[in-house]
XYZ file of C-alpha atoms in Angstrom:
454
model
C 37.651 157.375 89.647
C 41.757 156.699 88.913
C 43.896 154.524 90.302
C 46.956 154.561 89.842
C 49.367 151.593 90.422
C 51.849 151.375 93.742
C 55.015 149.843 93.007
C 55.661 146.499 94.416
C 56.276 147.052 98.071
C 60.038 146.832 98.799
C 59.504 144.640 102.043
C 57.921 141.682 100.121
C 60.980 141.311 97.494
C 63.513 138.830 98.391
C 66.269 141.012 99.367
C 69.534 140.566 97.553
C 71.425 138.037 98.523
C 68.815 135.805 99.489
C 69.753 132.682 97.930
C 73.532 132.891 99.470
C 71.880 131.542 102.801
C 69.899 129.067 100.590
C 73.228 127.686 99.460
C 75.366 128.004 102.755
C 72.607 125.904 104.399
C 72.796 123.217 101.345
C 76.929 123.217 101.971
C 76.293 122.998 105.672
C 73.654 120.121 105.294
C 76.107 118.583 102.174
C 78.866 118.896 104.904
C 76.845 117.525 107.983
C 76.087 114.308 105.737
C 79.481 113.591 103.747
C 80.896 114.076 108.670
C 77.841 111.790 108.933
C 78.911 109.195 106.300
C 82.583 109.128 107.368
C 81.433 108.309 111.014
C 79.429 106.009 109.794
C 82.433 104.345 107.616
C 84.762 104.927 110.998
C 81.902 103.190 112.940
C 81.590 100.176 110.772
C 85.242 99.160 110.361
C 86.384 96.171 110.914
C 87.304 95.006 114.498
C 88.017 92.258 117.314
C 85.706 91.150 119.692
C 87.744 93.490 122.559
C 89.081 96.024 120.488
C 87.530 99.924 121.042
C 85.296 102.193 119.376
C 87.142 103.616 116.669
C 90.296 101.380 117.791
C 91.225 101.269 113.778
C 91.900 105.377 113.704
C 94.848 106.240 112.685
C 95.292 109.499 114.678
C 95.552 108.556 118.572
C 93.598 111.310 119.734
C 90.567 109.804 117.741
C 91.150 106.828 119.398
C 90.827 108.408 122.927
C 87.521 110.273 122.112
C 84.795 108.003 122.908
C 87.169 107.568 126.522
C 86.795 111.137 126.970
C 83.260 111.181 125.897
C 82.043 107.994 128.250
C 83.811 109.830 131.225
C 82.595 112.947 130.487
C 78.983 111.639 130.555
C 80.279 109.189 133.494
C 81.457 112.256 135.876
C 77.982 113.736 135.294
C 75.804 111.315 135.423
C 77.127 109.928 138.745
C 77.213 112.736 140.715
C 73.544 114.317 139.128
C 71.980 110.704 139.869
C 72.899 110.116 143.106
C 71.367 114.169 144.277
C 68.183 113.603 142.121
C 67.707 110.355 143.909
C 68.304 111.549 147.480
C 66.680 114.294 147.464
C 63.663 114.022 144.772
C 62.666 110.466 146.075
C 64.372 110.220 149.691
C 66.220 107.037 148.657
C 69.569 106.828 151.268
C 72.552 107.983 150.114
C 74.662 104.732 149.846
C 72.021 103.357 147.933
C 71.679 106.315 145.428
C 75.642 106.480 144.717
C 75.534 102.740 144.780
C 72.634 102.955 141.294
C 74.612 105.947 139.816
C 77.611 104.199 139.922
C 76.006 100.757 138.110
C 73.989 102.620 136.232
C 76.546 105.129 134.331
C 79.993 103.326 134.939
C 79.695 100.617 132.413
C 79.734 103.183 129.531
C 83.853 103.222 129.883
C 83.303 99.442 129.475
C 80.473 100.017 126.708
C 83.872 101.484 124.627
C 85.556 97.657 124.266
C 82.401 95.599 125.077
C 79.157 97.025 124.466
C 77.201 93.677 125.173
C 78.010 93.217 128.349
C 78.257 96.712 128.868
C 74.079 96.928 128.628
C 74.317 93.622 130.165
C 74.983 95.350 133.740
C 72.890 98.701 132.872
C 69.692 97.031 132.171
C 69.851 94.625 135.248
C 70.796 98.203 136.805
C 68.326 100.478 135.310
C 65.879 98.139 136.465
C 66.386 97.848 139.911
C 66.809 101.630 140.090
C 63.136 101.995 138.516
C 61.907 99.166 141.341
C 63.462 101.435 144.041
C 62.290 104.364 142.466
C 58.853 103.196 142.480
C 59.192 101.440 146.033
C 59.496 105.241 147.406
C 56.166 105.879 147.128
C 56.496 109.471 145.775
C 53.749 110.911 144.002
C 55.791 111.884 140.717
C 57.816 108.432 140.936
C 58.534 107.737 137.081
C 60.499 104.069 136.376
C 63.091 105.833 134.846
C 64.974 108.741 136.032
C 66.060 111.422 132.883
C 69.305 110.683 134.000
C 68.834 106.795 133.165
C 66.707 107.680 129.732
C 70.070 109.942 128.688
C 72.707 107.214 129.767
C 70.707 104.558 128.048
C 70.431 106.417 124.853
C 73.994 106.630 125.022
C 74.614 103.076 125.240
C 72.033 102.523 122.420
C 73.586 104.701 120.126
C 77.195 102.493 120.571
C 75.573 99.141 120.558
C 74.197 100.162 117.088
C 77.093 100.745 115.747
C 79.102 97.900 117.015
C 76.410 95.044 116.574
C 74.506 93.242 114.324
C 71.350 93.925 113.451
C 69.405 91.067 115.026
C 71.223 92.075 118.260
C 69.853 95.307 118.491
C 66.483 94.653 117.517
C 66.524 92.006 120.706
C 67.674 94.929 122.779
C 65.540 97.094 121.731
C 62.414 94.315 122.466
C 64.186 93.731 125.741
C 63.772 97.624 126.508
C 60.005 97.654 125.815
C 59.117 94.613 127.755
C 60.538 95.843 130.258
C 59.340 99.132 130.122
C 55.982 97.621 129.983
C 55.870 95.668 132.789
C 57.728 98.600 135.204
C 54.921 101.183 133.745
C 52.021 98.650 135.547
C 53.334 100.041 138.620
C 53.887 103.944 137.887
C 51.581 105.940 140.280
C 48.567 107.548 138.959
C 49.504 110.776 138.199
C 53.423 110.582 138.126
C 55.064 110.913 134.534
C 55.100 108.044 131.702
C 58.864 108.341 130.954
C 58.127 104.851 129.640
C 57.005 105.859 126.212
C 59.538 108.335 125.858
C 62.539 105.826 126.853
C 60.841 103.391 124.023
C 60.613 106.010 121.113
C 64.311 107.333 121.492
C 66.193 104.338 122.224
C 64.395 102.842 119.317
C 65.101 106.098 117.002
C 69.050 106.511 117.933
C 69.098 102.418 117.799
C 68.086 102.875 114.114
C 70.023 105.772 113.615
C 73.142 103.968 114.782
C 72.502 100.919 112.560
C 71.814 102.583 109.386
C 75.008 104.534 110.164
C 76.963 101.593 110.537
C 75.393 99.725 107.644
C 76.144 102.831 105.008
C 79.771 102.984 106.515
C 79.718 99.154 105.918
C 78.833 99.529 102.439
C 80.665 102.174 101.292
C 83.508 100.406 103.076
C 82.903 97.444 100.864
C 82.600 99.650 97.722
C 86.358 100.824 98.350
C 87.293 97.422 98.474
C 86.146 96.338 95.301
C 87.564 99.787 93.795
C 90.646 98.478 94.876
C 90.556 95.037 93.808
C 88.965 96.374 90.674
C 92.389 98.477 90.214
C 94.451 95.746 91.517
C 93.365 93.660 88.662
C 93.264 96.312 86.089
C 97.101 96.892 87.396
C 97.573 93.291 86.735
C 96.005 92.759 83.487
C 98.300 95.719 82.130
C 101.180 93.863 83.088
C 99.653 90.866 81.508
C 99.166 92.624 78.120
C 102.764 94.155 78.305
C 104.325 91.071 79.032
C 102.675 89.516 76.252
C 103.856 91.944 73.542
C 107.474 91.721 75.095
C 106.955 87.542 74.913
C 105.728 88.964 70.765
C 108.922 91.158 70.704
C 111.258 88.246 71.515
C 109.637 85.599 69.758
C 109.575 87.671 66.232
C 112.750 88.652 66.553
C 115.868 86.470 68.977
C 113.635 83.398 68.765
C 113.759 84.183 64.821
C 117.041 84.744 64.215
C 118.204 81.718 67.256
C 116.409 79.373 64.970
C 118.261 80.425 61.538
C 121.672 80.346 63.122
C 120.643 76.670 64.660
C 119.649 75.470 60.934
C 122.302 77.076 58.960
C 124.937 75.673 62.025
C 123.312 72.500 61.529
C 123.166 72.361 57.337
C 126.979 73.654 57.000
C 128.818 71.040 56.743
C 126.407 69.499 53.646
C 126.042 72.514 52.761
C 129.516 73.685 52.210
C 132.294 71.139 50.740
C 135.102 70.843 52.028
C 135.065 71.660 55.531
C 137.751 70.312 57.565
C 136.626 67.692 61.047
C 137.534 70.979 63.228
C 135.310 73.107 60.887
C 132.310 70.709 61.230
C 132.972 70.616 64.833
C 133.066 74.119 65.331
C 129.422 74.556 63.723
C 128.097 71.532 65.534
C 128.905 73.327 68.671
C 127.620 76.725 67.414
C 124.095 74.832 66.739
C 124.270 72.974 70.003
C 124.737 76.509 72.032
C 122.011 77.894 69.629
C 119.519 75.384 70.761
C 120.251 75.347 74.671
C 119.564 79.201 73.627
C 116.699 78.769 71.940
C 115.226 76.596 74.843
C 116.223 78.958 77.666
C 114.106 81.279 75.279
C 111.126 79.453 74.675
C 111.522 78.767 78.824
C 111.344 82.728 79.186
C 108.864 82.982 76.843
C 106.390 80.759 78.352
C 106.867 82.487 81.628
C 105.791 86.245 79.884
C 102.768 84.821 78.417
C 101.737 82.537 81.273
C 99.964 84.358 84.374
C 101.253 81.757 87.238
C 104.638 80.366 85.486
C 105.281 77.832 82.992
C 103.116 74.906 84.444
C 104.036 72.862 81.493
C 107.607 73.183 81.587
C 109.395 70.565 84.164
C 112.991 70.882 81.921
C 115.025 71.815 85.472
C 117.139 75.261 85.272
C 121.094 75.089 85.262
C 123.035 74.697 88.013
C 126.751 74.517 88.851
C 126.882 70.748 87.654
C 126.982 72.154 84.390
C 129.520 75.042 84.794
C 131.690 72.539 83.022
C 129.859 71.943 80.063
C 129.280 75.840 79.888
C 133.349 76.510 80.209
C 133.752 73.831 77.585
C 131.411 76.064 75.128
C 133.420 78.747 75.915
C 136.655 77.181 75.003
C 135.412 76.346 71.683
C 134.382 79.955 71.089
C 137.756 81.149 71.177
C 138.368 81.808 75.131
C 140.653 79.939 76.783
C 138.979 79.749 79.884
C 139.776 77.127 83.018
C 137.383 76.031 85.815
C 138.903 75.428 89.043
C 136.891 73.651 91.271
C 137.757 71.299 94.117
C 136.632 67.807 93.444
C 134.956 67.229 96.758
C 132.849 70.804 96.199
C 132.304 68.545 92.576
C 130.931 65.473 94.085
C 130.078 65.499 97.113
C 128.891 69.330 98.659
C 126.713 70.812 96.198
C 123.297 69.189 96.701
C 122.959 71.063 99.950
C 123.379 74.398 98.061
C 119.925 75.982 97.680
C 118.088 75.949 94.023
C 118.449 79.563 93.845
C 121.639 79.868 94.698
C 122.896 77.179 92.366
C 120.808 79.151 89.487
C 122.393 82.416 90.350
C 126.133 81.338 90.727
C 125.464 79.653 87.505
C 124.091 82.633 85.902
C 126.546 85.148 87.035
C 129.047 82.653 85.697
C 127.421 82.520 82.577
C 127.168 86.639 81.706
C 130.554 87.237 82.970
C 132.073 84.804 80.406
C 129.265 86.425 77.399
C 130.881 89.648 78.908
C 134.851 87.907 78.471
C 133.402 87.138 74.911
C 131.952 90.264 73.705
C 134.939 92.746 74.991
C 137.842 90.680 75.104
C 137.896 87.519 72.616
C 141.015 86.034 73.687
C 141.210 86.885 76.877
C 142.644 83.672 79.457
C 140.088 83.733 82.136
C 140.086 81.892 85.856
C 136.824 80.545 87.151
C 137.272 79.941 90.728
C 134.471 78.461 92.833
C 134.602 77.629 96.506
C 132.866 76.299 99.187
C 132.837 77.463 103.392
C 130.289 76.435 105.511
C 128.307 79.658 105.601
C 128.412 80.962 101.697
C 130.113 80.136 98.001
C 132.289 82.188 96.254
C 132.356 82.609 92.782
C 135.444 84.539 91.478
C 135.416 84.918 87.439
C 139.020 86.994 86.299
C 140.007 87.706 82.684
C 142.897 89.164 81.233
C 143.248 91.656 78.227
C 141.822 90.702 74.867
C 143.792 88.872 72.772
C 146.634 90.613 70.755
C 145.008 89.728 67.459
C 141.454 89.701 68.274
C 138.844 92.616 67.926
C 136.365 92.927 70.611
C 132.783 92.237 69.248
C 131.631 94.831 70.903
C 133.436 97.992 72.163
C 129.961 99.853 74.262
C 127.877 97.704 76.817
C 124.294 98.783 77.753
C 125.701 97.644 81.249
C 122.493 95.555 81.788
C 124.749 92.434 82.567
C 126.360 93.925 85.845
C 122.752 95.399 86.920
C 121.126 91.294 86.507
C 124.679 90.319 88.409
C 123.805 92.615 90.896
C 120.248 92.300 91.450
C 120.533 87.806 91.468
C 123.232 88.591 94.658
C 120.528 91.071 96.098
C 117.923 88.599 95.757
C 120.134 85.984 97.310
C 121.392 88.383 99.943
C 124.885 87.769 98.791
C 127.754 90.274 97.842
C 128.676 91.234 94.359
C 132.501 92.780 93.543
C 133.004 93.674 89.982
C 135.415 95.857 88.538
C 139.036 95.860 86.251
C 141.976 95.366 87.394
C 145.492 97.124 87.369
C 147.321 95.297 84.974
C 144.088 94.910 82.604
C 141.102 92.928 82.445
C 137.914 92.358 84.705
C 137.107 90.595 88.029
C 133.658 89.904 89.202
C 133.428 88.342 92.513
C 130.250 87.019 94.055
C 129.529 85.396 97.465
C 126.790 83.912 98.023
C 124.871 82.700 101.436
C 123.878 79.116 101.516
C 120.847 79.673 103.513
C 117.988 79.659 101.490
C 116.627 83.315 102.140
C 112.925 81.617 101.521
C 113.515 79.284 104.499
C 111.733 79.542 107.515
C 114.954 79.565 109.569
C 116.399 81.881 107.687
């Protein structure tokens, strides 16, 4: 006897396409879990004792949600107990609306204050399952479905707001006193007891491992971003460094040869006149304030918090004088003009950085008189009103026999004049003026813009 072979029936073969469901429901689940997580994150930030469920959202109309939620399940639960309750167990009217009232109104409060929220829903819940139970009615269960969904309710935001010791005493709290009410259920009537038990304790531990994965992937964002905070910070670190390397190989270099060979000239060299000698003794003296204003900087690029070994205090007007006086003997004939009372008497109320920064915008605009116009007669002006100082620096042309040392600027000057008046919240005016040369006015506030009553 032959037999011959059927083919495969068709029915039994995975149609095609089967495995596109198999993957939708993976991106569904993969989707319901990344919405569950976020929650969960949402849940578990940070807030005040008073402050609402998901009071930290950033979009308002999260932040109204669990309102609209708690009344929605507040303008059902109301209405739904207080029929059940009349009619099912003939309880009197006032009474029922008075229990659905107590018994679903504190989930607005539940929002802002969960605690005390259960606080009046337990004590309510509990006298509704006495009067329940005090009617006498065959199928008289403690607690009403009504109470078993509001409850769950309140479980499920006292999970996520509390601690976990908390809600493991409410939870206890719920079963004792389930047990005790279920001594007194009719024979007969329905044990809602177990069931209230078993879900408040599942959505109480759904709640807290919600809030506790939120919490800790919360946590794991915030050591991300202190991790790239300090990775941020330790690039700066390292950059600053090789700039402090930059300087110190070359300007701190070549600062040090011109203070040696300034020094060595006149034994060096025979023959040098008393100006001559005098002329590199102040060239070495100017190199080594240099070279210490250096080093200063250069502690301050390769330390993280400052210089804590340096105490050498920063220049100030006090020693505009000496710094005009340097000037002169580069070949600028430059004059100070400064009232002698401003002298004595009212610059130790002027703030440290303002001092610094009149000082240093003094200090580049004369560099500046030197580089472009050697020669040049220049005016520095500095007065004193009771609300700011004003610093006025004015040049003339260059000399009619001297070269400027340089005839292009990177500009970089101006910009640091600029941004020590911004940081000062003063006013900077720079610019040249009709009949030739440069002005650069600055006034300065002298409230400290760090001081409190500023």
């Amino acid at each position: 006897m032959s037999t011959t072979s059927s083919p495969p029936d068709q029915e039994s073969l995975p149609p095609d396409g089967q495995a596109a469901p198999s993957g939708r429901h993976r991106r569904a689940l993969a989707s319901a879990m990344g919405g569950l997580r976020a929650a969960g994150a949402l849940f578990s930030a940070p807030s005040g004792p008073a402050e609402p469920l998901l009071g930290n959202a950033s979009r308002r109309w999260v932040r109204l949600v669990p309102y609209v939620i708690a009344l929605g399940f507040v303008a059902t639960l109301i209405p739904v107990t207080t029929e059940v309750l009349s009619n099912d167990y003939g309880i009197p009217g006032a009474l029922a609306g008075a229990l659905g009232v107590a018994q679903a109104a504190p989930l607005l409060l539940a929002v802002s204050r969960p605690l005390l929220a259960w606080g009046i829903v337990i004590v309510a819940d509990i006298a509704g399952a006495i009067v329940v139970l005090a009617s006498a009615t065959p199928r008289a269960a403690p607690w009403t479905p009504m109470v078993i969904v509001g409850y769950l309710v309140l479980c499920f935001v006292l999970s996520v707001r509390e601690s976990r010791r908390t809600v493991l005493g409410i939870w206890l709290v719920t079963v004792a006193s389930g047990l005790v009410l279920d001594m007194f259920r009719p024979a007969g009537s329905p044990d809602t007891t177990v069931l209230l038990i078993v879900l408040s304790g599942g959505v109480l531990l759904l709640g807290t491992l919600l809030r506790e994965r939120g919490e800790a992937q919360r946590r794991l964002v915030e050591q991300e971003t202190i991790s790239e905070a300090e990775r941020s910070r330790r690039t700066l670190l390292e950059e600053r460094a090789r700039i402090a390397r930059e300087l110190h190989d070359v300007v701190a270099h070549h600062m040090s040869v011109i203070t040696v060979q300034a020094d060595s000239a006149p034994y060096r060299l025979q023959g040098l006149t008393p100006e001559a000698c005098e002329e590199f003794g102040s060239i070495a003296a100017g190199a080594r304030e240099s070279l210490g204003e250096m080093r200063r900087l250069l502690a301050v690029l390769r330390s993280e918090d400052g210089p804590d070994g340096e105490r050498a205090p920063q220049p100030g007007l006090g020693r505009l004088q000496q710094l005009v006086e340097a000037t002169v003997r580069g070949g600028v004939p430059a004059e100070l003009s400064m009232p002698e009372l401003t002298l004595v008497g009212e610059l130790t109320d002027v703030p440290p950085t303002v001092d610094l920064s009149a000082y240093r915008i003094v200090q580049e605009a004369l560099a500046n008189v030197v580089r472009h116009a050697p020669g040049a007669r220049t005016q520095i002006s500095v007065s004193k009103d009771e609300e700011s100082l004003l610093v006025i620096v004015v040049n003339g042309p260059a000399g009619e026999h001297a070269s400027p040392v340089e005839t292009t600027g990177t500009g970089h000057g101006l910009i640091g004049m600029h941004e020590r008046v911004r940081l000062v919240g003063g006013a900077l005016d720079v610019g040249p003026l009709p009949g030739g040369g440069f002005r650069v006015a600055a006034r300065l506030p002298l409230a400290d813009p760090d001081s409190p009553s500023s």
